[in-house]
């Protein structure tokens, strides 16, 4: 009989993508096999906290399958029993850090190469993430299985009349790679309300105030509040420069909102061939043209919503749970599930 333990990073305000996704996956996987869920005790922001998290993982590792669900990859080094599955969402720590800096090499070895070597199976959330892992770490491609993220059922289909004359445009994220400055430039002169989720800095507020665009800013939203912002929107714009996956795409599709997103991977893979309006994220005019087409072309807009509804079924909770269960079964193909057990991490 095999036990299954999930190890997830310490929750932080606004960290929707990893922790909440795997809470849903865990509940679905529990229909196949019992599962023990652990939240790491510390954020990964100091040497002491890293060691504390590694020790906590060592103390709570099981003789079955230990699944480290992302971000805190280094805790794999604390697993001293059983098999290890490591989920890597992206290689952004390496992509954004100059290779000449010490921090780059710290990330490369402690977050990626050593944990990958110790893991029995690595899962990536997209084909693009898999390719990046292979590129940055030299991990054999056959060791990596692609298991996408799932869409949270809180994002449900909610059709609303489209406000052509004054649409509400939703932008998720304010980090530099979310490309807010180009989106603002693309919206110049378009009658709309731009709603931005994420805490704006002073420079971004100054830019928005000078743009003349009517905007609203919300931060530190609960999951239910965030889902409500999708329902309140007419269009979701996600012209990101870098993603491991791109959760806002499938969240918008599930809600029934047209998406304008980047034509670089993994966005087309996630959105589906006809599930979004694809634009060049480095070209302001391309972003603008895409937004205007969605606003004014009713047939195109409705097609995007229909295709999005079909595409998002690829990311249902049940489908993704089955994929993870297949990964676990591959480690112990002849074993039976263990007796269900739950306890807090210490």
Coordinates of C-alpha atoms in Angstrom, one line a residue, residues 102-337:
X102 CA 25.7 34.4 -7.5
X103 CA 21.9 34.2 -7.1
X104 CA 21.5 32.7 -10.5
X105 CA 23.8 29.7 -9.6
X106 CA 22.0 29.4 -6.2
X107 CA 18.7 29.1 -7.9
X108 CA 20.0 26.8 -10.6
X109 CA 21.4 24.3 -8.2
X110 CA 19.2 24.6 -5.1
X111 CA 15.9 25.1 -6.9
X112 CA 16.4 23.1 -10.0
X113 CA 19.4 20.8 -10.7
X114 CA 19.7 19.1 -7.3
X115 CA 16.0 18.6 -6.7
X116 CA 15.5 17.4 -10.3
X117 CA 18.3 14.8 -9.8
X118 CA 16.7 13.5 -6.7
X119 CA 13.1 13.4 -8.0
X120 CA 11.9 10.2 -9.6
X121 CA 9.5 12.1 -11.9
X122 CA 9.3 15.8 -12.8
X123 CA 6.0 17.2 -13.9
X124 CA 5.8 20.4 -16.0
X125 CA 2.6 22.4 -16.4
X126 CA 3.1 23.0 -20.1
X127 CA 5.2 21.9 -23.1
X128 CA 7.0 25.2 -22.9
X129 CA 7.9 24.7 -19.2
X130 CA 9.2 21.3 -20.1
X131 CA 11.4 22.6 -22.8
X132 CA 12.8 25.3 -20.5
X133 CA 13.6 22.8 -17.8
X134 CA 15.5 20.7 -20.3
X135 CA 17.3 23.8 -21.6
X136 CA 18.3 25.2 -18.2
X137 CA 19.1 22.0 -16.3
X138 CA 19.9 19.3 -18.8
X139 CA 17.2 17.1 -17.4
X140 CA 16.4 14.1 -19.7
X141 CA 13.1 14.9 -21.5
X142 CA 11.8 11.4 -20.7
X143 CA 12.0 12.2 -17.0
X144 CA 9.5 15.0 -17.4
X145 CA 5.7 14.5 -17.8
X146 CA 3.5 17.3 -18.8
X147 CA 0.5 17.7 -16.5
X148 CA -1.3 21.0 -17.0
X149 CA -2.9 23.2 -14.3
X150 CA -6.6 22.7 -13.7
X151 CA -9.2 25.5 -13.7
X152 CA -10.9 26.1 -10.3
X153 CA -14.7 25.4 -10.4
X154 CA -15.2 28.8 -8.8
X155 CA -14.8 30.1 -12.4
X156 CA -18.1 29.2 -13.9
X157 CA -19.9 30.2 -17.0
X158 CA -21.8 33.4 -16.5
X159 CA -22.9 35.1 -19.8
X160 CA -23.5 38.8 -19.7
X161 CA -24.4 41.5 -22.3
X162 CA -21.3 42.9 -23.8
X163 CA -20.8 46.7 -23.2
X164 CA -19.6 47.7 -26.7
X165 CA -19.7 51.4 -26.0
X166 CA -17.8 51.3 -22.7
X167 CA -16.3 47.9 -22.1
X168 CA -14.6 46.8 -18.9
X169 CA -11.2 45.4 -19.6
X170 CA -9.6 43.1 -17.0
X171 CA -5.8 42.9 -16.6
X172 CA -4.4 40.3 -14.2
X173 CA -1.0 41.1 -12.7
X174 CA 1.3 44.0 -12.5
X175 CA 4.8 42.4 -12.5
X176 CA 7.1 43.6 -15.3
X177 CA 6.5 40.6 -17.5
X178 CA 2.7 41.2 -17.4
X179 CA 3.4 44.0 -19.9
X180 CA 1.1 46.6 -18.3
X181 CA 2.9 49.6 -19.8
X182 CA 2.2 48.3 -23.4
X183 CA -1.4 47.5 -22.6
X184 CA -1.9 51.0 -21.3
X185 CA -0.3 52.4 -24.4
X186 CA -2.6 50.2 -26.6
X187 CA -5.7 51.5 -24.8
X188 CA -5.0 55.2 -25.4
X189 CA -8.1 56.8 -26.9
X190 CA -10.3 53.7 -26.5
X191 CA -13.4 54.4 -24.3
X192 CA -13.2 51.7 -21.6
X193 CA -12.6 51.0 -18.0
X194 CA -9.3 49.2 -17.3
X195 CA -9.5 47.1 -14.2
X196 CA -6.1 46.0 -12.9
X197 CA -5.7 43.2 -10.3
X198 CA -2.4 43.5 -8.4
X199 CA -0.8 46.2 -6.2
X200 CA 0.4 49.1 -8.4
X201 CA 3.7 50.8 -7.6
X202 CA 4.2 54.6 -7.7
X203 CA 5.6 54.5 -11.3
X204 CA 2.7 52.5 -12.6
X205 CA 0.1 54.8 -11.0
X206 CA 1.9 57.8 -12.4
X207 CA 1.8 56.2 -15.9
X208 CA -1.9 55.4 -15.6
X209 CA -2.8 58.8 -14.3
X210 CA -1.0 60.5 -17.2
X211 CA -2.6 58.2 -19.8
X212 CA -6.1 59.6 -19.4
X213 CA -7.5 56.0 -19.2
X214 CA -10.2 55.4 -16.6
X215 CA -8.8 52.7 -14.4
X216 CA -9.5 50.8 -11.2
X217 CA -7.1 48.9 -9.1
X218 CA -7.7 46.0 -6.7
X219 CA -5.2 43.9 -4.8
X220 CA -5.1 41.2 -2.2
X221 CA -8.4 39.7 -3.4
X222 CA -9.8 36.4 -2.2
X223 CA -10.4 33.7 -4.7
X224 CA -14.1 34.4 -4.7
X225 CA -13.5 38.1 -5.2
X226 CA -11.1 37.4 -8.1
X227 CA -13.7 35.2 -9.7
X228 CA -16.2 38.1 -9.3
X229 CA -13.9 40.4 -11.2
X230 CA -13.8 38.0 -14.2
X231 CA -17.6 38.0 -14.2
X232 CA -17.7 41.8 -14.1
X233 CA -15.4 42.1 -17.1
X234 CA -16.2 42.2 -20.8
X235 CA -12.7 41.3 -22.0
X236 CA -9.7 39.8 -20.4
X237 CA -6.3 41.1 -21.7
X238 CA -3.3 38.9 -20.9
X239 CA -0.5 40.1 -23.2
X240 CA 2.2 38.7 -21.0
X241 CA 5.8 38.5 -22.0
X242 CA 6.6 35.3 -20.0
X243 CA 4.5 32.6 -18.4
X244 CA 4.9 29.0 -17.5
X245 CA 1.2 28.5 -18.1
X246 CA -1.2 31.5 -18.0
X247 CA -4.0 30.8 -15.6
X248 CA -6.0 34.0 -16.5
X249 CA -6.6 32.5 -20.0
X250 CA -8.5 29.4 -18.7
X251 CA -10.2 31.4 -15.9
X252 CA -11.6 33.8 -18.5
X253 CA -12.6 31.0 -20.8
X254 CA -14.4 29.2 -18.0
X255 CA -16.3 32.4 -17.1
X256 CA -17.3 33.0 -20.7
X257 CA -15.1 36.0 -21.4
X258 CA -13.2 36.7 -24.6
X259 CA -9.4 36.7 -24.2
X260 CA -6.7 38.8 -25.9
X261 CA -3.4 37.1 -25.2
X262 CA 0.1 36.8 -26.5
X263 CA 1.1 34.8 -29.6
X264 CA 4.1 33.3 -27.8
X265 CA 4.2 30.0 -26.0
X266 CA 2.7 28.8 -23.8
X267 CA -0.3 31.0 -24.3
X268 CA -1.4 29.5 -27.7
X269 CA -1.0 26.0 -26.3
X270 CA -3.1 26.9 -23.2
X271 CA -5.8 28.9 -25.1
X272 CA -6.3 26.5 -28.0
X273 CA -6.0 27.3 -31.6
X274 CA -9.2 29.4 -31.8
X275 CA -9.8 30.1 -28.1
X276 CA -8.3 33.6 -28.0
X277 CA -7.4 36.6 -30.0
X278 CA -3.6 36.4 -30.3
X279 CA -1.4 39.5 -30.5
X280 CA 2.3 40.3 -30.5
X281 CA 3.0 41.3 -26.9
X282 CA 5.9 43.5 -27.9
X283 CA 3.9 45.5 -30.4
X284 CA 1.5 48.1 -29.0
X285 CA -0.4 48.4 -32.3
X286 CA -0.9 44.6 -32.4
X287 CA -2.4 44.6 -28.9
X288 CA -4.6 47.6 -29.7
X289 CA -5.9 46.0 -32.9
X290 CA -6.7 42.8 -31.1
X291 CA -8.6 44.6 -28.4
X292 CA -10.6 46.7 -30.9
X293 CA -11.5 43.6 -32.9
X294 CA -12.9 41.9 -29.9
X295 CA -14.8 45.0 -28.9
X296 CA -16.4 45.7 -32.3
X297 CA -16.6 42.3 -34.1
X298 CA -19.5 40.5 -32.5
X299 CA -19.2 37.3 -34.4
X300 CA -15.5 37.0 -33.7
X301 CA -16.1 37.7 -30.0
X302 CA -18.8 35.2 -29.7
X303 CA -16.7 32.6 -31.5
X304 CA -13.9 33.2 -29.0
X305 CA -16.3 32.5 -26.1
X306 CA -17.6 29.3 -27.7
X307 CA -14.2 28.0 -28.5
X308 CA -13.0 28.9 -25.0
X309 CA -15.7 26.9 -23.4
X310 CA -14.7 23.9 -25.5
X311 CA -11.0 24.4 -24.8
X312 CA -11.2 24.8 -21.0
X313 CA -12.6 21.3 -20.7
X314 CA -9.0 20.1 -21.3
X315 CA -8.2 21.6 -17.8
X316 CA -11.1 20.1 -15.8
X317 CA -10.2 19.1 -12.2
X318 CA -11.1 15.5 -12.8
X319 CA -9.0 15.2 -15.9
X320 CA -5.9 16.7 -14.3
X321 CA -6.4 14.5 -11.2
X322 CA -6.5 11.4 -13.4
X323 CA -3.2 12.5 -15.0
X324 CA -1.5 12.9 -11.6
X325 CA -2.9 9.6 -10.5
X326 CA -1.4 7.9 -13.5
X327 CA 2.0 9.5 -12.5
X328 CA 1.7 8.0 -9.0
X329 CA 0.7 4.6 -10.3
X330 CA 3.7 4.5 -12.6
X331 CA 6.0 4.7 -9.5
X332 CA 4.2 1.8 -7.7
X333 CA 2.3 0.0 -10.5
X334 CA 1.3 -3.0 -8.4
X335 CA 0.4 -1.2 -5.1
X336 CA -2.9 -0.5 -3.6
X337 CA -3.9 2.9 -2.0

